[in-house]
Coordinates of C-alpha atoms in Angstrom, one line a residue:
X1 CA -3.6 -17.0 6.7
X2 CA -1.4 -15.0 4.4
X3 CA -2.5 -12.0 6.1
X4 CA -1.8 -12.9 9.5
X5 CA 1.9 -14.1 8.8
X6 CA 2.3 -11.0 7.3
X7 CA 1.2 -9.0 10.1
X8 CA 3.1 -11.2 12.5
X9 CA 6.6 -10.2 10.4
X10 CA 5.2 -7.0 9.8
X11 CA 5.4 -6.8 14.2
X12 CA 8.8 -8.7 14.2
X13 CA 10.0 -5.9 11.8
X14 CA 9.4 -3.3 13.6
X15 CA 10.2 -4.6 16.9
X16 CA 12.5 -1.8 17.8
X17 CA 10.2 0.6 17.2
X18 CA 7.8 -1.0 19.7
X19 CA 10.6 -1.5 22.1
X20 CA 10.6 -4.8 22.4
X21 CA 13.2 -6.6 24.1
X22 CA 14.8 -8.3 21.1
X23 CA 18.1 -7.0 21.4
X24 CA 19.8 -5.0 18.6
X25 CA 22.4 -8.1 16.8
X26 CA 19.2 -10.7 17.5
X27 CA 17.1 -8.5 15.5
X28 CA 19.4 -7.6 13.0
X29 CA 19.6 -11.6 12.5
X30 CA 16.2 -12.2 12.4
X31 CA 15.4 -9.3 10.4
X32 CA 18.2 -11.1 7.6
X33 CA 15.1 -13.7 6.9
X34 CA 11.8 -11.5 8.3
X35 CA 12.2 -8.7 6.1
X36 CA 12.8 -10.4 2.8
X37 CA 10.2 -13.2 3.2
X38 CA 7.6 -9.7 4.4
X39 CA 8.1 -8.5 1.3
X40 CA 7.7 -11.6 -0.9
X41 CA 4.6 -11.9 1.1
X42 CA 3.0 -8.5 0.2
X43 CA 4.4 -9.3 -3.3
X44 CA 2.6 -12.3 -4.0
X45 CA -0.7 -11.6 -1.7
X46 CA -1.0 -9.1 -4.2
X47 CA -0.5 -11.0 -7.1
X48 CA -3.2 -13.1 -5.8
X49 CA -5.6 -10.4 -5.6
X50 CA -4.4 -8.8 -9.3
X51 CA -4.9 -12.1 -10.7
X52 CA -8.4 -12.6 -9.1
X53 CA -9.9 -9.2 -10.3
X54 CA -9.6 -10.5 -13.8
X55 CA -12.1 -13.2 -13.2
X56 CA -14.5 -10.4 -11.1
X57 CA -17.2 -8.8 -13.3
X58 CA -16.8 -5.1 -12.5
X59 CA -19.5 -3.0 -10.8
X60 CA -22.0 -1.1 -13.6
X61 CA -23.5 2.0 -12.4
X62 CA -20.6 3.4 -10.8
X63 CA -20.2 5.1 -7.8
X64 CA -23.4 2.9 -6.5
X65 CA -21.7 -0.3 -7.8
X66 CA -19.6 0.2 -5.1
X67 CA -22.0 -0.7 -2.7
X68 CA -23.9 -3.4 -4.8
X69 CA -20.9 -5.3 -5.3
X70 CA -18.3 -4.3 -3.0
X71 CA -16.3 -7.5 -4.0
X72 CA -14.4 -5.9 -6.8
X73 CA -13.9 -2.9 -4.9
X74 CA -12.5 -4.5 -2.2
X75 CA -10.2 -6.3 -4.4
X76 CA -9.1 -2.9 -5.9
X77 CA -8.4 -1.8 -1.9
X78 CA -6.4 -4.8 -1.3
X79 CA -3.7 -4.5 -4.2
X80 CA -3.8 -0.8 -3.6
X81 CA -2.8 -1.8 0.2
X82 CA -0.6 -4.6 -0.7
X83 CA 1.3 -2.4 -3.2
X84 CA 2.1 0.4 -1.0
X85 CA 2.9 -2.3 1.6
X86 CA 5.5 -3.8 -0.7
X87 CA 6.9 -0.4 -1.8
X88 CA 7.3 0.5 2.1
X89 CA 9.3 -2.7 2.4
X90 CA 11.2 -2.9 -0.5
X91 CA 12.6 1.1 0.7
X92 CA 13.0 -0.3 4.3
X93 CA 15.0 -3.4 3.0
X94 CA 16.8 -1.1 1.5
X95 CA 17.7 1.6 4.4
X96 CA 18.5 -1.7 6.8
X97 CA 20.1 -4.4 5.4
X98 CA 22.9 -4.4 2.3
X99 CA 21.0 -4.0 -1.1
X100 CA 23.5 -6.9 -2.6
X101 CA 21.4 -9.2 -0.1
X102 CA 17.8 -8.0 0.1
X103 CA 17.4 -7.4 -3.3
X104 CA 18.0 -11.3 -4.3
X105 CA 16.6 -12.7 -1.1
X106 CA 13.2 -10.6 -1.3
X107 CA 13.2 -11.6 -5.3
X108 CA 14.0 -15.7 -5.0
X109 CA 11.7 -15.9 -1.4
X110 CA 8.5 -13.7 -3.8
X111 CA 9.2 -16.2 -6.7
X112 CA 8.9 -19.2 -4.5
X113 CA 6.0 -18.0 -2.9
X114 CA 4.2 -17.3 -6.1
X115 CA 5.9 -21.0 -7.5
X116 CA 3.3 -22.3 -4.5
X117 CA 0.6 -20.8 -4.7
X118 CA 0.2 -21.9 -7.9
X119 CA 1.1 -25.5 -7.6
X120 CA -0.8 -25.7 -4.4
X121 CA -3.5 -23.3 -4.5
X122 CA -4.5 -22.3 -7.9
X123 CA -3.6 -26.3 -9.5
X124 CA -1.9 -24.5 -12.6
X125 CA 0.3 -28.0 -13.0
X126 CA -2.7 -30.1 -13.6
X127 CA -2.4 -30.2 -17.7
X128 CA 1.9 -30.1 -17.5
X129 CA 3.7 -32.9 -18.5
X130 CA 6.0 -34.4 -15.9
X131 CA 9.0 -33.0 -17.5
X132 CA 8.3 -29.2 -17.7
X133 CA 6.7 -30.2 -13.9
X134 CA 9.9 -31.6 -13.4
X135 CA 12.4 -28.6 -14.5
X136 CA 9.8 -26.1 -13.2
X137 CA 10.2 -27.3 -9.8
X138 CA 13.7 -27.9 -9.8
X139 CA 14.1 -24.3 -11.1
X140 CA 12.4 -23.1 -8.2
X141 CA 14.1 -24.9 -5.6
X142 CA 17.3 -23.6 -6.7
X143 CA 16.3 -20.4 -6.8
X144 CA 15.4 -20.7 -3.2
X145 CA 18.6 -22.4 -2.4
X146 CA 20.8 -19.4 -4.3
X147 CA 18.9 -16.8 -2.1
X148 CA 19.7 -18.5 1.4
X149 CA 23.2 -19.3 0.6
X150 CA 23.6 -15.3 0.2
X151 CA 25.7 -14.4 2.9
X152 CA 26.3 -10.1 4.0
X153 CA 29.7 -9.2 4.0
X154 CA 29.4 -9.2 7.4
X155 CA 26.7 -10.1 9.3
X156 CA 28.0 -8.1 12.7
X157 CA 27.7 -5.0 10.3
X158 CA 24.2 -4.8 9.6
X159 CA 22.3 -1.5 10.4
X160 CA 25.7 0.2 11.7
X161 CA 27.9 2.9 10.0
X162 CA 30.2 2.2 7.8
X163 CA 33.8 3.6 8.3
X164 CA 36.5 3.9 5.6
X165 CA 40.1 4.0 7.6
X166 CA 41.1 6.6 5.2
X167 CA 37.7 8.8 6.6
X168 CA 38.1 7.9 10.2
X169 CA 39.2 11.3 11.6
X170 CA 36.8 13.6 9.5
X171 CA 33.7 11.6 10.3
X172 CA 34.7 10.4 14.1
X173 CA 32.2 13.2 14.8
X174 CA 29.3 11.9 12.9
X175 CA 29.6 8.5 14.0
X176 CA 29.7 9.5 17.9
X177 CA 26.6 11.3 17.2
X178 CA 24.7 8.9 15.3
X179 CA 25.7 6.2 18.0
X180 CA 24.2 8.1 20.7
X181 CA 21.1 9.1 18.9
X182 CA 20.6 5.1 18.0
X183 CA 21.3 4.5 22.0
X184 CA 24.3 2.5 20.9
X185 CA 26.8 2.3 23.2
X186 CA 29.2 0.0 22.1
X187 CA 32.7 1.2 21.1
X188 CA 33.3 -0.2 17.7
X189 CA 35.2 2.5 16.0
X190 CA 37.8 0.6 15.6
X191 CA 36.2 -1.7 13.4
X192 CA 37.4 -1.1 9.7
X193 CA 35.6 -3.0 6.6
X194 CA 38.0 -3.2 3.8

C-alpha cells in the first residue's frame, strides 16, 4: 500500500513534466502537501525496511546467498531505492518550494508517519503505561498540527523568481528569459516581495 501512494504522489509530482493538465498555481498548491508527505513516505518506508533487516539472518556463502535467500538482499535493494528516492526528494523540495516550509513539513509529516506505523503496525505501545502513551501521542499530534499551520510567505510565489526592487533593472533580462523558457506568460514583474 505504501508503495502505491507513493508512486501515486510520486506522478502528482511530477505532473508538469508529464504535461498534465494541472495548471501551474493548482499544482504549485497541491505540490505544498504532495511533496512533503512523498518524502516522509520514502523516509519512513525505508525505515521500515532498515528496521526489518535486523531481524533477517543474512545470506552465508556469498555471492550464491543471494539467490538462496534473496529476502535479505531484496531488503538491501529496497533501502538502497528508498534512500536515493528520499535524497531526490528532499533536493527537489528544495529547488521548488521555500526551504523554511519543506524542511519542517517533510520533517513533522516523516515523524507522524513513523509515530503510526509503530502504534499501528509494529504494536510498539503494547507494554507503555497510559501516561507516556498519553504524552507520546499528544507529542505527535502537535507536531503534525505545527507543520500544517506553516504557511509560505506567499503562496502565489511558489516556483517563480524572486525580484528585489532595488535589482529590477539589472535582472529584467533574466527574468523575461526564464519566463519564456518556463512557458509563463503572465506579466508579474511588477510584483515586489519585501
Amino acid at each position: 500500500v505504501g508503495f502505491v501512494v507513493l508512486a501515486a504522489l510520486l506522478a502528482l509530482e511530477h505532473s508538469d513534466d508529464l504535461r498534465w493538465s494541472l495548471q501551474s498555481e493548482k499544482l504549485q498548491k497541491v505540490r505544498v502537501f504532495s511533496l512533503p508527505l512523498a518524502t516522509g513516505l520514502a523516509y519512513g518506508l525505508e525505515k521500515v525496511f532498515n528496521t526489518e533487516i535486523g531481524f533477517v539472518r543474512p545470506p552465508s556463502g556469498l555471492p550464491l546467498g543471494f539467490i538462496k535467500e534473496p529476502q535479505w538482499a531484496g531488503m538491501v535493494v529496497a533501502i538502497g531505492l528508498l534512500g536515493l528516492t528520499d535524497f531526490y526528494l528532499n533536493l527537489r523540495g528544495a529547488q521548488r518550494m521555500p526551504v523554511q516550509v519543506f524542511v519542517p513539513a517533510s520533517f513533522a509529516l516523516a515523524t507522524s508517519l513513523l509515530y503510526f506505523q509503530s502504534v499501528v503496525i509494529f504494536g510498539e505501545f503494547r507494554d507503555m503505561n497510559a501516561l507516556h502513551a498519553t504524552l507520546s501521542i499528544f507529542g505527535a499530534f502537535m507536531s503534525l498540527i505545527g507543520a500544517v499551520c506553516i504557511q509560505p510567505p506567499r503562496l502565489g510565489l511558489l516556483g517563480r523568481e524572486l525580484v528585489d526592487p532595488r535589482d529590477e533593472a539589472p535582472c529584467k533580462d533574466e527574468v523575461e528569459l526564464a519566463k519564456r523558457r518556463r512557458g509563463d506568460s503572465t506579466d508579474d514583474s511588477n510584483t515586489i516581495v519585501e
